[in-house]
GROMACS .gro file of C-alpha atoms in nm:
model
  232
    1UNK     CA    1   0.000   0.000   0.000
    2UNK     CA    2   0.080   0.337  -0.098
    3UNK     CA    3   0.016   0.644   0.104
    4UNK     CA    4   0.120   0.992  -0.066
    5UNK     CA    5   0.231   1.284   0.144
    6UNK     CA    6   0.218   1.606  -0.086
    7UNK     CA    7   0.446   1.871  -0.079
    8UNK     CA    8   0.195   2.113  -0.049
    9UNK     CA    9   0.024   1.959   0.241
   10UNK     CA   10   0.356   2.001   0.463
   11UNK     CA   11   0.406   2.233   0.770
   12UNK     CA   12   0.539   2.562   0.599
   13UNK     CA   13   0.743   2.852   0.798
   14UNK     CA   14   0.900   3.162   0.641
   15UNK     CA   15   1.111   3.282   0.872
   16UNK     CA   16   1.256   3.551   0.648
   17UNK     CA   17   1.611   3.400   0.671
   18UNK     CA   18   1.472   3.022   0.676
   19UNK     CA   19   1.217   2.878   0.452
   20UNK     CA   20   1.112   2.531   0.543
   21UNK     CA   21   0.878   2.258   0.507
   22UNK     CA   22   0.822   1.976   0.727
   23UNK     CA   23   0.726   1.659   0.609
   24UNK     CA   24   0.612   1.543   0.981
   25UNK     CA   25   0.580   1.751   1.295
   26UNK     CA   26   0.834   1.998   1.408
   27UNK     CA   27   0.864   2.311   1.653
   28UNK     CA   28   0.484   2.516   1.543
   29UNK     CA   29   0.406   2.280   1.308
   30UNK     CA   30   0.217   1.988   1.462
   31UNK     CA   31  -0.036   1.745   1.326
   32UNK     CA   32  -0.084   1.442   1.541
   33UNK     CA   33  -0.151   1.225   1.207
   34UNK     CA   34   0.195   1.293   1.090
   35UNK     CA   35   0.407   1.237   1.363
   36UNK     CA   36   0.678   1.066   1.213
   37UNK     CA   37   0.679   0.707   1.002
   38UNK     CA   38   0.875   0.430   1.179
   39UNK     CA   39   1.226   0.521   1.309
   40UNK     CA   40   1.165   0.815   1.142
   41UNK     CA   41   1.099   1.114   1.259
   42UNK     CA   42   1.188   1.456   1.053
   43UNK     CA   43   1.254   1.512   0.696
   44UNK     CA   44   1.298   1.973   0.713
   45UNK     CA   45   1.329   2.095   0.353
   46UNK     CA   46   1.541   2.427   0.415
   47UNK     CA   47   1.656   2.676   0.210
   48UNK     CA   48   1.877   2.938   0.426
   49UNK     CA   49   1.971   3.250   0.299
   50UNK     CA   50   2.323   3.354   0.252
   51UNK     CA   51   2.511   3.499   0.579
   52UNK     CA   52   2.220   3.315   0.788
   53UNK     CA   53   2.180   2.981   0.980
   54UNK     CA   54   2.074   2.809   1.283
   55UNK     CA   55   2.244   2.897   1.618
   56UNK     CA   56   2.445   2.746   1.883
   57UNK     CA   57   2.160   2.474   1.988
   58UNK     CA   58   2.162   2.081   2.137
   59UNK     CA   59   2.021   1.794   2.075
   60UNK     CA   60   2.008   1.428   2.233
   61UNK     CA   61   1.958   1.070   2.149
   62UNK     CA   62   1.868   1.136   1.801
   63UNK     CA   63   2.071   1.047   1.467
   64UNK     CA   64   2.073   1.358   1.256
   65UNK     CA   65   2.198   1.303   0.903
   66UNK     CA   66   2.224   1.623   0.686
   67UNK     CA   67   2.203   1.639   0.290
   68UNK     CA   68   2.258   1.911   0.045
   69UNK     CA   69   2.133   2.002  -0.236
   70UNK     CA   70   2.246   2.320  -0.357
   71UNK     CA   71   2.508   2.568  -0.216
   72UNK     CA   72   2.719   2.546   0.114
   73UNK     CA   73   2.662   2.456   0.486
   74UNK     CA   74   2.939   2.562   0.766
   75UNK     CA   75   2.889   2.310   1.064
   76UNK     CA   76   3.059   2.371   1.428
   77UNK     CA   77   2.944   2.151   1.704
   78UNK     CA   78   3.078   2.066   2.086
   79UNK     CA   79   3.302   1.781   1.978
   80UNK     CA   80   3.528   2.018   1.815
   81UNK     CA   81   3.436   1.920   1.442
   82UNK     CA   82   3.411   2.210   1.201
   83UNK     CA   83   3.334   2.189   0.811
   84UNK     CA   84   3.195   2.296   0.568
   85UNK     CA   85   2.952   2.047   0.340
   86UNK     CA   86   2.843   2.059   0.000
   87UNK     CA   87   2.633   1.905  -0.230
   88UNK     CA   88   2.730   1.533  -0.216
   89UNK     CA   89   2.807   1.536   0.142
   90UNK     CA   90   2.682   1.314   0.357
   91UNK     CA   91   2.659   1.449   0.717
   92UNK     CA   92   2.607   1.227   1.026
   93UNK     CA   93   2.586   1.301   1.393
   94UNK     CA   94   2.455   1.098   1.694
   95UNK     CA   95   2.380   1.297   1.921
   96UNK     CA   96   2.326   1.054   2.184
   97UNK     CA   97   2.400   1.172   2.632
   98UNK     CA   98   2.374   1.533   2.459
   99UNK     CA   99   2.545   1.764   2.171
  100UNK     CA  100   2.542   2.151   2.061
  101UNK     CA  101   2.568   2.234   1.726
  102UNK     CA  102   2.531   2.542   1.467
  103UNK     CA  103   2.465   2.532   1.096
  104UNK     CA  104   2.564   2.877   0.898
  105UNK     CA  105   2.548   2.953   0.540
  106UNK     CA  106   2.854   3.100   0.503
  107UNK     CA  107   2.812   3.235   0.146
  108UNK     CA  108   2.779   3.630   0.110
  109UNK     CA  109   2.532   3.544  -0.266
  110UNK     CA  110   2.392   3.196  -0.248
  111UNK     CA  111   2.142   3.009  -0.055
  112UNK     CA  112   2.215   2.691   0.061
  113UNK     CA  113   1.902   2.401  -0.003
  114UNK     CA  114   1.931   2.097   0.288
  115UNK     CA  115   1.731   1.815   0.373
  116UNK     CA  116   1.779   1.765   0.760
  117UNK     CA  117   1.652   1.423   0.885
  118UNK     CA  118   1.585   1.282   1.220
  119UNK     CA  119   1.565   0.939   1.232
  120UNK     CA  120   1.496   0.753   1.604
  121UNK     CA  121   1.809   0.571   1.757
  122UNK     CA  122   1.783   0.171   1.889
  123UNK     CA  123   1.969   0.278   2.164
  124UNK     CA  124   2.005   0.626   2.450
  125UNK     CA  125   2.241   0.761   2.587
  126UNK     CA  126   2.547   0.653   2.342
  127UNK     CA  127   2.866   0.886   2.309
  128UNK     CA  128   2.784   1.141   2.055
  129UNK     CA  129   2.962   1.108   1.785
  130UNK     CA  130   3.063   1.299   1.387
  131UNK     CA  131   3.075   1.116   1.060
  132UNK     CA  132   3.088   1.314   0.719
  133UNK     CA  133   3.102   1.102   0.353
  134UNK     CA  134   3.094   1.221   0.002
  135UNK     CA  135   2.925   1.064  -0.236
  136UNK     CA  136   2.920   1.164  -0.593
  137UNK     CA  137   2.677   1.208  -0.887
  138UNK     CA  138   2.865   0.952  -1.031
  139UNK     CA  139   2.782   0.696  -0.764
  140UNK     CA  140   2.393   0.787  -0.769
  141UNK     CA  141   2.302   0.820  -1.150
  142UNK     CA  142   2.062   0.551  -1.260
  143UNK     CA  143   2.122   0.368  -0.923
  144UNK     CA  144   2.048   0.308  -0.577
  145UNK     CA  145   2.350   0.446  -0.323
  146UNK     CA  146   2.325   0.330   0.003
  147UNK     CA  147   2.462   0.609   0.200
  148UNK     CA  148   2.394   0.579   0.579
  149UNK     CA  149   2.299   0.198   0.745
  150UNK     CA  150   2.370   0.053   1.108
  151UNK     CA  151   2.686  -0.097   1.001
  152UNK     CA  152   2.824   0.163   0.789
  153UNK     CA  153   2.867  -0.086   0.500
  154UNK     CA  154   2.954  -0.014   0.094
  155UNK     CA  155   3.104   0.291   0.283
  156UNK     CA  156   2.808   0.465   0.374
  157UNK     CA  157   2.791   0.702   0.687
  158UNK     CA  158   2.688   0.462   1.065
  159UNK     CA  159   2.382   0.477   1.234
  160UNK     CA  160   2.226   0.364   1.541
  161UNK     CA  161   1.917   0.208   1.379
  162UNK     CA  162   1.821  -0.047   1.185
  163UNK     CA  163   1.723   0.172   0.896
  164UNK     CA  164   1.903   0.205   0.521
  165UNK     CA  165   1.894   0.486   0.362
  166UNK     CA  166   1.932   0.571  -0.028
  167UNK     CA  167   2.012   0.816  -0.260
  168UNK     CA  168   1.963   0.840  -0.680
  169UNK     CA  169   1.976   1.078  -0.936
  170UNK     CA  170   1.727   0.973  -1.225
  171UNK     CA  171   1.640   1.059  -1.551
  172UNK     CA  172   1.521   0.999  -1.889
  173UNK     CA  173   1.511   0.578  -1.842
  174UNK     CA  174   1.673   0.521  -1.581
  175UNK     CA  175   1.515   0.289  -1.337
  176UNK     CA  176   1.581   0.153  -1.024
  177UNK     CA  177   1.401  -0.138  -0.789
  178UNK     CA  178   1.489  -0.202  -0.447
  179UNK     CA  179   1.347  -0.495  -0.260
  180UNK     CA  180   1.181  -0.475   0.060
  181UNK     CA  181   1.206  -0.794   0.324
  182UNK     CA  182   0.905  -0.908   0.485
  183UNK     CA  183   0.816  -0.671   0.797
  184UNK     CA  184   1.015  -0.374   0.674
  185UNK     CA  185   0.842  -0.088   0.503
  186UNK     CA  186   1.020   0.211   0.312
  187UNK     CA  187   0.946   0.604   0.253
  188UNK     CA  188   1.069   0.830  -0.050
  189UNK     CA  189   1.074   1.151  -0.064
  190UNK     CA  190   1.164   1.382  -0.392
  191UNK     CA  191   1.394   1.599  -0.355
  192UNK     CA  192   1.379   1.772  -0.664
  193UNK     CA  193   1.204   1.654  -1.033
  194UNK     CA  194   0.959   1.408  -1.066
  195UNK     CA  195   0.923   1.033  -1.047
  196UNK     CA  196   0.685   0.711  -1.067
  197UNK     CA  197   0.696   0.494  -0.732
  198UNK     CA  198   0.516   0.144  -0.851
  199UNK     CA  199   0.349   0.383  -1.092
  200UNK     CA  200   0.201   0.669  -0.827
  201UNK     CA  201   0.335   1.003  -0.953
  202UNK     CA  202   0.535   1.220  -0.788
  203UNK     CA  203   0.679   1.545  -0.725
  204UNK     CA  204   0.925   1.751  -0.569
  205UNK     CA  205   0.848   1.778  -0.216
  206UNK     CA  206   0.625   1.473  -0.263
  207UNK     CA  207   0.708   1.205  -0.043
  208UNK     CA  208   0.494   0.823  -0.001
  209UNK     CA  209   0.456   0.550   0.254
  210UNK     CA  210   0.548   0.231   0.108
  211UNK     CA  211   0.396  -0.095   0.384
  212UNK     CA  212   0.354  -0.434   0.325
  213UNK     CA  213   0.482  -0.395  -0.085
  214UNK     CA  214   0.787  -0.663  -0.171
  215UNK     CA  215   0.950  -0.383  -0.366
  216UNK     CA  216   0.976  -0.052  -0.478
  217UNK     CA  217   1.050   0.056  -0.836
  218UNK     CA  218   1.135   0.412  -0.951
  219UNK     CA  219   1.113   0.490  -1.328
  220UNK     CA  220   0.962   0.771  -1.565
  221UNK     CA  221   1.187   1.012  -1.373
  222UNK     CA  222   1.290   1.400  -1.540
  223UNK     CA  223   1.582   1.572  -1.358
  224UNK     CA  224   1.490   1.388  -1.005
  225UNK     CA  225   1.698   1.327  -0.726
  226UNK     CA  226   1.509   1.088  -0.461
  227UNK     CA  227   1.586   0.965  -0.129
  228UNK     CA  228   1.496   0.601  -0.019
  229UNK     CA  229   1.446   0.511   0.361
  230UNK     CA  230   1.403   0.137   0.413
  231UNK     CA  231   1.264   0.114   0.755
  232UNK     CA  232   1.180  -0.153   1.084
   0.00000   0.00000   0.00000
């Protein structure tokens, strides 16, 4: 069964230097039907304008994987880790017994388009911990690329979850399938372009619920770059 969450049905906040949309409930944006969908909990489409970002703030037991689309994202947190990620990056942090953390876009023209995602830990109270990965077009086109798992296997970024996540870049015919075992269920969202999942259309911003299918095919996709979250 699939359930379709449309982008224009999201929580929406202009903040003047933040524009967001959140796919379940977060800070003044609550709706008890969409409170998350398994281990996972947030999926915050931001665009931050240049110069601007989110302040010195914490966070605990909670695995917080950042993605970018387009432009540049300056990270600092308490463990002393400092970068600056791009599109490509991968960013992972656990924030486990408790972490601080800003996000600036450090760029004086340009504003920087993230996906943030929450996604539930197995287990509290772990040592918070930094990962960053890059993973290039190259890698994505016309394919599933595992990028974050609970074992940190094919290279992608370690999480404390039972969850996979995915990332493609489809076009034109490409196509790509991914199998589900029997108990799990999955969620996509679009990050940008459009896409077929098992033939429902979809958008950017789109996103659908995916439970008890064996599989999940992408295809009939025009400039789209899609995440995959195969879930407990």
């Amino acid at each position: 069964m699939l359930t379709v969450r449309k982008a224009e049905e999201r929580g929406h906040a202009n903040h003047g230097w933040l524009d967001t949309y959140h796919t379940f409930s977060f800070a003044d944006y609550q709706d008890p039907r969409e409170m998350g969908f398994g281990a996972l909990r947030v999926i915050n489409d931001d665009k931050v304008e240049p110069g601007q970002g989110f302040g010195m703030h914490g966070h605990r037991d909670m695995e917080i994987i950042t993605y970018v689309l387009e432009g540049a994202l300056e990270h600092k947190d308490s463990m002393g880790n400092g970068s600056v990620i791009r599109p490509g990056d991968v960013q992972r942090m656990s924030a486990g017994t408790g972490v601080r953390h800003s996000e600036f876009n450090p760029s004086r023209d340009e504003r920087v388009h993230l996906l943030q995602i929450w996604i539930e830990p197995n287990v509290t109270g772990v040592r918070p911990g930094y990962e960053e990965k890059q993973f290039g077009p190259a890698e994505k086109k016309g394919q599933l690329r595992l990028i974050a798992s609970p074992d940190g296997r094919e290279g992608s970024v370690t999480i404390h979850q039972d969850a996979l996540v995915y990332a493609s870049l489809l076009d034109g015919k490409d196509a790509v399938t991914h199998r589900l075992a029997p108990g799990r269920r999955a969620y996509v969202h679009v990050a940008r372009g459009t896409v077929k999942a098992n033939g429902t259309p979809l958008k950017a911003g789109d996103g659908v619920k995916i439970v008890r299918e064996p599989s999940i095919a992408l295809a009939d996709a025009k400039d789209t770059e899609v995440l995959l979250f195969d879930l407990p």
